[in-house]
Short mmCIF file of C-alpha atoms in Angstrom, two decimals:
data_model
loop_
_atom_site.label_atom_id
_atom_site.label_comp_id
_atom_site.label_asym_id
_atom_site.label_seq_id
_atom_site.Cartn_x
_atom_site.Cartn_y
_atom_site.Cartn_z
CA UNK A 1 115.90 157.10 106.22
CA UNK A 2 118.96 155.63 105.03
CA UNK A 3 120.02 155.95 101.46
CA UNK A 4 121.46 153.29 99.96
CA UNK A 5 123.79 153.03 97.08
CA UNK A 6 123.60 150.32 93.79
CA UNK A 7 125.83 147.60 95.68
CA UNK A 8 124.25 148.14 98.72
CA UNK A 9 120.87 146.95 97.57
CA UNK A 10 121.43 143.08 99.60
CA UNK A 11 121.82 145.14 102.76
CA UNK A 12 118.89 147.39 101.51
CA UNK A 13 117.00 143.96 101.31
CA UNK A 14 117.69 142.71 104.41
CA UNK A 15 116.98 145.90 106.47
CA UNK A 16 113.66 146.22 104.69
CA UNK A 17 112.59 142.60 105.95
CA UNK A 18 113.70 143.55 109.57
CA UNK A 19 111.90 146.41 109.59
CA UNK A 20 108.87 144.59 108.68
CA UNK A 21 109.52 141.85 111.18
CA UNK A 22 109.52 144.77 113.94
CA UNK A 23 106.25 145.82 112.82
CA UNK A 24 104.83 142.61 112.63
CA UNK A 25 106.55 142.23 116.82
CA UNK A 26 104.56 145.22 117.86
CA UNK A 27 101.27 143.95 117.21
CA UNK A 28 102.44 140.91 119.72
CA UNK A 29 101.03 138.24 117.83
CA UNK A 30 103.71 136.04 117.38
CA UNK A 31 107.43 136.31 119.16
CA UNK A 32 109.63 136.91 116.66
CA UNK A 33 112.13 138.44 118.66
CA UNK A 34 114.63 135.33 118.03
CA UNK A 35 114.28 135.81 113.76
CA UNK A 36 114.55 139.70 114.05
CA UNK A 37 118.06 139.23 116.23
CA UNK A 38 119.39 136.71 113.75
CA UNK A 39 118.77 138.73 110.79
CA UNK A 40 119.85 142.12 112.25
CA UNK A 41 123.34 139.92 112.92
CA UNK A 42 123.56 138.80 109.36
CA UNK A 43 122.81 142.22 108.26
CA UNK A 44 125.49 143.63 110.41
CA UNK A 45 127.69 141.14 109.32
CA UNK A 46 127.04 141.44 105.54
CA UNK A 47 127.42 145.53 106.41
CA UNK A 48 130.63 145.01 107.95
CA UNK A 49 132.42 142.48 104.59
CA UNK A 50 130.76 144.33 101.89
CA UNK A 51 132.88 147.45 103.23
CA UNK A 52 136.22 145.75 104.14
CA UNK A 53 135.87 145.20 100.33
CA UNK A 54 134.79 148.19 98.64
CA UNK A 55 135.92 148.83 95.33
CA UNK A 56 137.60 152.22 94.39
CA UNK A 57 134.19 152.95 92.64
CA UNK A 58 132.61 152.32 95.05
CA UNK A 59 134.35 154.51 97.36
CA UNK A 60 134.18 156.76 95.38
CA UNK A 61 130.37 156.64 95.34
CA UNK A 62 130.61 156.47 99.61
CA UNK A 63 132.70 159.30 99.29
CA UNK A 64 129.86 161.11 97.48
CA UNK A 65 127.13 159.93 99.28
CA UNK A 66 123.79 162.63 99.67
CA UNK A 67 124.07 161.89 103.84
CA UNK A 68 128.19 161.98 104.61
CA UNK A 69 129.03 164.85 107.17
CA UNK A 70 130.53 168.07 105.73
CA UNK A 71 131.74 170.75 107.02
CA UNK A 72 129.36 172.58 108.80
CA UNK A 73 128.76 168.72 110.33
CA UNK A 74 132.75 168.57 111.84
CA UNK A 75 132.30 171.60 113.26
CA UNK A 76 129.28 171.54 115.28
CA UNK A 77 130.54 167.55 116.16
CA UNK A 78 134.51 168.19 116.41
CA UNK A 79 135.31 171.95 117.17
CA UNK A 80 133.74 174.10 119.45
CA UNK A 81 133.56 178.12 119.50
CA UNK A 82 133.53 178.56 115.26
CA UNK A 83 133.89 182.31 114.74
CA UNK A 84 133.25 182.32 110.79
CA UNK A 85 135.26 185.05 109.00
CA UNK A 86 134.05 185.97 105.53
CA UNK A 87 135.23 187.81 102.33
CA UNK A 88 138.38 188.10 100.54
CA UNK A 89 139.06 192.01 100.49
CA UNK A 90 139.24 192.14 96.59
CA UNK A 91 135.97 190.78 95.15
CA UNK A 92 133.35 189.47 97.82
CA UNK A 93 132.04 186.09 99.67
CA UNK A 94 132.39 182.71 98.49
CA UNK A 95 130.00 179.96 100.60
CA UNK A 96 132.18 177.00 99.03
CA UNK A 97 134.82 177.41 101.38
CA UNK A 98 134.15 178.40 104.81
CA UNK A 99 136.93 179.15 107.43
CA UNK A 100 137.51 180.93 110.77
CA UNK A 101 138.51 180.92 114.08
CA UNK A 102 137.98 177.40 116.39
CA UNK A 103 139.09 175.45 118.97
CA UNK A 104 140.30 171.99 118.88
CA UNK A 105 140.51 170.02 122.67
CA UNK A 106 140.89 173.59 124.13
CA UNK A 107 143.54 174.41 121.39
CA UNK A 108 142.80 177.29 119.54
CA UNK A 109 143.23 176.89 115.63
CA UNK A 110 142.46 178.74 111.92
CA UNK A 111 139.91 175.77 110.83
CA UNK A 112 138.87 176.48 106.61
CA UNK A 113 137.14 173.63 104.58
CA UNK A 114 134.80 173.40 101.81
CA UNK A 115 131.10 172.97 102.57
CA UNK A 116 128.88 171.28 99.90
CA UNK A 117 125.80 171.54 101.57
CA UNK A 118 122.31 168.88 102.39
CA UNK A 119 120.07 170.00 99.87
CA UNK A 120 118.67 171.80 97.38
CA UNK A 121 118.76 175.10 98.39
CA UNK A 122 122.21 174.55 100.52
CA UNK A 123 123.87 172.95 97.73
CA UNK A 124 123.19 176.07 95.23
CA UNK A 125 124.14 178.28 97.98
CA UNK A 126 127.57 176.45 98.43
CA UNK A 127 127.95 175.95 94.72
CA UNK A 128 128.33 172.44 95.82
CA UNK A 129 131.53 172.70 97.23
CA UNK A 130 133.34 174.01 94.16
CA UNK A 131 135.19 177.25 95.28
CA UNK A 132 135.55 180.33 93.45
CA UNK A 133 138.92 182.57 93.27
CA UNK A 134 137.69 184.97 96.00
CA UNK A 135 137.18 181.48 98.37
CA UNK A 136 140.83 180.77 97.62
CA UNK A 137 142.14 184.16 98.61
CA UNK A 138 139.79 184.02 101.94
CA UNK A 139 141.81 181.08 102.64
CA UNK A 140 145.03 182.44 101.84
CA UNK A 141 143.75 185.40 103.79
CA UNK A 142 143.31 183.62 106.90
CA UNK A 143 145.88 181.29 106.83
CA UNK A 144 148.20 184.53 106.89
CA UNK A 145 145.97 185.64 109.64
CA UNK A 146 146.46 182.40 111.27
CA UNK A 147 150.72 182.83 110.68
CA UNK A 148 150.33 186.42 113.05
CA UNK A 149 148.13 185.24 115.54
CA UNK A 150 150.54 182.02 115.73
CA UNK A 151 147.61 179.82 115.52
CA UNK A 152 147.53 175.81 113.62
CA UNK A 153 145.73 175.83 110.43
CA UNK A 154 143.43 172.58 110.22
CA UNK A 155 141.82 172.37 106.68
CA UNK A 156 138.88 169.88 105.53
CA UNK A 157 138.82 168.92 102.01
CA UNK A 158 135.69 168.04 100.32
CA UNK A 159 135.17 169.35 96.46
CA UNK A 160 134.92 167.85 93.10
CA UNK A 161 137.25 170.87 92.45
CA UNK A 162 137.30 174.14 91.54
CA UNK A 163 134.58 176.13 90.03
CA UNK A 164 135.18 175.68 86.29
CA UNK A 165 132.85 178.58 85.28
CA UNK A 166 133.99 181.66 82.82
CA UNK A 167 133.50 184.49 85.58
CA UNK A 168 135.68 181.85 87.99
CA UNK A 169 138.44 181.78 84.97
CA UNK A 170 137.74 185.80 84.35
CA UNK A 171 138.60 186.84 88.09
CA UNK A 172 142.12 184.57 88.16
CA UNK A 173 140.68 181.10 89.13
CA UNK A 174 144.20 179.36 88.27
CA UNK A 175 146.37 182.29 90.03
CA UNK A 176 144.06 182.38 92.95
CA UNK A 177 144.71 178.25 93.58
CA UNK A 178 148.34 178.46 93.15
CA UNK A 179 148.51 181.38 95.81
CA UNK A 180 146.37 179.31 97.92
CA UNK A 181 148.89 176.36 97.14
CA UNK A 182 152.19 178.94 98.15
CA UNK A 183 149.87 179.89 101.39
CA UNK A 184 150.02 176.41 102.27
CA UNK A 185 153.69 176.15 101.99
CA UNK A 186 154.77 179.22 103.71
CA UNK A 187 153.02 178.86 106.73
CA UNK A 188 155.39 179.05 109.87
CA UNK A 189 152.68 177.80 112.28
CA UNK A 190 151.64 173.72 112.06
CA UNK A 191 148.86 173.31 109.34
CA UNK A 192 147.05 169.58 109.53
CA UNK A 193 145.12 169.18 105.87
CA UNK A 194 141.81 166.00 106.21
CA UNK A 195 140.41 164.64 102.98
CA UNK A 196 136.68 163.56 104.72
CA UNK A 197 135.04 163.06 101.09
CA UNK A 198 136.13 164.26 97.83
CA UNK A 199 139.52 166.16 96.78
CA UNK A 200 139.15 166.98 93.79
CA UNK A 201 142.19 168.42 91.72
CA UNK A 202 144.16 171.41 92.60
CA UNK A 203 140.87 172.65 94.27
CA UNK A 204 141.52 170.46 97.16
CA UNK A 205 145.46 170.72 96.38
CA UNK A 206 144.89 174.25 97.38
CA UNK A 207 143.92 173.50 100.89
CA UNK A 208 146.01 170.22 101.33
CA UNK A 209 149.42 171.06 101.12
CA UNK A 210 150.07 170.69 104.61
CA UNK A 211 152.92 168.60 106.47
CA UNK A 212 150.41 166.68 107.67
CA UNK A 213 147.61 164.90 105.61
CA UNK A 214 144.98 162.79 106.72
CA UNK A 215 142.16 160.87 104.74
CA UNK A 216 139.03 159.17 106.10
CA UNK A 217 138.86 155.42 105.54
CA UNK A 218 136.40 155.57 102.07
CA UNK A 219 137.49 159.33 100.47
CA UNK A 220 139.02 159.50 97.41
CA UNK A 221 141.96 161.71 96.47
CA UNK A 222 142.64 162.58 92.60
CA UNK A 223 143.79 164.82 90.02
CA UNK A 224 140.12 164.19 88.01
CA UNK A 225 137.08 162.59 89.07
CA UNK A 226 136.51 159.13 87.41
CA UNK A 227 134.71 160.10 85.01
CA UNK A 228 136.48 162.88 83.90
CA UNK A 229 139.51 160.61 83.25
CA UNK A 230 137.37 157.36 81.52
CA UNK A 231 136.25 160.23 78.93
CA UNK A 232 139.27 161.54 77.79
CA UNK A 233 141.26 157.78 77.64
CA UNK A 234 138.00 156.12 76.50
CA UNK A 235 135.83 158.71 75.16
CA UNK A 236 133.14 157.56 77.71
CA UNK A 237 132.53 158.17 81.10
CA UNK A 238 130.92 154.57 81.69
CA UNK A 239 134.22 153.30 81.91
CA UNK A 240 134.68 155.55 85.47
CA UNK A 241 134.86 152.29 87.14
CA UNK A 242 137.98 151.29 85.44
CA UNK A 243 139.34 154.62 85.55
CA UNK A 244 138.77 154.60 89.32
CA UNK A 245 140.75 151.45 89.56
CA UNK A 246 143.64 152.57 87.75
CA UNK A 247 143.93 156.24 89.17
CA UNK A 248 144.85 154.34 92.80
CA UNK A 249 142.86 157.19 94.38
CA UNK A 250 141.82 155.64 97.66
CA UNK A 251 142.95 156.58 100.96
CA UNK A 252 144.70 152.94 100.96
CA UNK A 253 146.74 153.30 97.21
CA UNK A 254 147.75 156.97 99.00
CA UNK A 255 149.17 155.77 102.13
CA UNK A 256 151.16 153.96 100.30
CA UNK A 257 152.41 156.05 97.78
CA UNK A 258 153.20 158.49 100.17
CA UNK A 259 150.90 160.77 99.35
CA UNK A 260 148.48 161.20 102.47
CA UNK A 261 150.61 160.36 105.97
CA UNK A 262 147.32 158.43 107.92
CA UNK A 263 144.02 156.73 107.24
CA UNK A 264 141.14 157.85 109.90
CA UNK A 265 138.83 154.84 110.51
CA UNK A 266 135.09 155.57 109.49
CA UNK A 267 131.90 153.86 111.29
CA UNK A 268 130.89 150.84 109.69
CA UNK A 269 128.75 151.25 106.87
CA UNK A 270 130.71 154.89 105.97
CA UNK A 271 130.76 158.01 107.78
CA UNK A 272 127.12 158.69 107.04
CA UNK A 273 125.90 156.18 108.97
CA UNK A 274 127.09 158.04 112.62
CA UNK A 275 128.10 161.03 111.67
CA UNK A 276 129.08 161.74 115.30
CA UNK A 277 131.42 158.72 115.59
CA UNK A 278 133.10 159.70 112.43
CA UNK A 279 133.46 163.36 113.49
CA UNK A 280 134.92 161.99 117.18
CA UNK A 281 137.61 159.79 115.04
CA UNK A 282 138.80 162.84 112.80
CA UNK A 283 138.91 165.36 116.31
CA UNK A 284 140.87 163.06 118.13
CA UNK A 285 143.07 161.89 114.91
CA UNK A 286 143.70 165.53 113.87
CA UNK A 287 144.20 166.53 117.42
CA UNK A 288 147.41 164.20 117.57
CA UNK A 289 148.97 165.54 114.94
CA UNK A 290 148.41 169.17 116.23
CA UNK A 291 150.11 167.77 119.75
CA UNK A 292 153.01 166.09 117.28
CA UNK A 293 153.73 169.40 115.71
CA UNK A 294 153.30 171.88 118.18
CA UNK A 295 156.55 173.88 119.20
CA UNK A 296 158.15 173.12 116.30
CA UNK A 297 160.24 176.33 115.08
CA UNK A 298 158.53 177.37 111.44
CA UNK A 299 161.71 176.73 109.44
CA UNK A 300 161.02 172.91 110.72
CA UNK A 301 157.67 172.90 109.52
CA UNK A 302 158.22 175.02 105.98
CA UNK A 303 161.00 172.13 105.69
CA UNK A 304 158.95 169.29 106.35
CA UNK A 305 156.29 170.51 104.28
CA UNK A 306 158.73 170.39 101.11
CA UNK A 307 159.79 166.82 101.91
CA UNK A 308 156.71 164.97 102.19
CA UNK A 309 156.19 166.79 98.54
CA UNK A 310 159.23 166.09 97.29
CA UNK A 311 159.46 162.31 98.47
CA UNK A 312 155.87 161.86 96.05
CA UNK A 313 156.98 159.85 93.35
CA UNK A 314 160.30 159.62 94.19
#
């Protein structure tokens, strides 16, 4: 079952009628087979323009559809052998940001990411996606794991942001994202960052400052969600969709601001409509960039790292 989102509901319409036209072909009353191939064309075809068109609402509402691959999704899809390493060494587990050992096209890599789980009970589990301070020291904990062993890091960015809660702020949440941040920086081996949904704030900041960063075709990339910014300019958070549109947030306002260095193409429809096509296109994409970098002495990469940063709003 396919859910669909508010400005989806023609394409909602017209798959509902094709389904019923299928049943109606089984019985083998009437050929319909002609009708049922027309209208799965327009529907296609009405797919296909209502996405080349999307609003930066409304990609923001793709971004955060219930179905779109996360991490645990990229991983069985993309990477093979995950060897998941847990715990930070000062405080304990966080499930909002996974990370361990992988390979990549026979390369071996560090591969962390946040994982927002499918439902209910995986959500709560993950805390949605939100990590904690001891998820942000993991990372920094394996990416420094990842600097001995020589290995890429490859990061997947999917959070609203970081856990706002008191015990988060009591146990160093702000230190703990800014070390994360430095991690990032110092790395001497290549480190490839992929927004596939959300990046939220200096949650996903934390994770992303690579020399490399990649965005799928319909994430969104921001200092505050939408409606976080319409309420503190308009006092209301049903002006999101304006807030949206001035934020320049998509993957297409960041490529050109510099910001993010290559769009990855999504399925039409959005990534959660093949999930396995989506995950091929970010493997292959992320794998060129690995092949681009590798053998590059660290001092390269540390330097290349602070110019794509520096050149932001230059």
């Amino acid at each position: 079952m396919i859910s669909y989102l508010e400005f989806e509901k023609p394409i909602a319409a017209l798959e509902a009628r094709i389904a019923e036209l299928r049943e109606t072909a089984q019985s083998g009353a009437l050929d319909i087979s002609a009708e049922i191939r027309r209208l799965e064309g327009k529907s296609a075809e009405l797919l296909a323009s209502t996405y080349r068109s999307l609003t930066p609402w409304q990609k923001t509402q793709v971004a955060r559809h219930p179905a779109r691959p996360h991490f645990r999704d990229y991983v069985a899809r993309a990477f093979a052998d995950f060897m998941p390493l847990g715990g930070d060494r000062k405080f304990g587990e966080d499930n909002a940001i996974v990370g361990g050992f992988a390979t990549l096209e026979g390369r071996a890599i560090m591969l962390i990411g946040h994982e927002k789980g499918h439902d209910t009970q995986s959500r709560i589990r993950h805390n949605f996606g939100m990590g904690k301070p001891e998820g942000y020291r993991k990372a920094v904990r394996l990416m420094e794991l990842a600097g001995r062993f020589g290995l890429p890091v490859v990061t997947l960015v999917d959070t609203s942001g970081a856990f706002p809660g008191v015990e988060a702020e009591e146990r160093g949440q702000a230190e703990a994202i800014a070390r994360s941040t430095e991690a990032c920086l110092a790395l001497g081996v290549p480190m490839v960052a992929a927004i596939v949904g959300e990046g939220g704030s200096g949650g996903a900041v934390a994770l992303a400052s690579a020399e490399r960063v990649l965005m799928f075709e319909h994430a969104v990339y921001s200092v505050i969600s939408p409606e976080g910014c319409a309420s503190i300019l308009w006092r209301t958070a049903e002006k999101a969709p304006e807030a949206a549109e001035a934020m320049k947030m998509t993957a297409q306002d960041l490529l050109g601001l510099g910001v993010i260095d290559r769009i990855v193409p999504e399925p039409v429809g959005g990534a959660h409509r093949d999930g396995q096509a989506a995950a091929l296109a970010l493997g292959k994409a992320i794998g060129e960039e690995l092949a681009a970098l590798a053998g590059k002495p660290a001092d390269t990469l540390r330097a290349l790292r602070a110019e794509r940063f520096l050149r932001i709003g230059a």
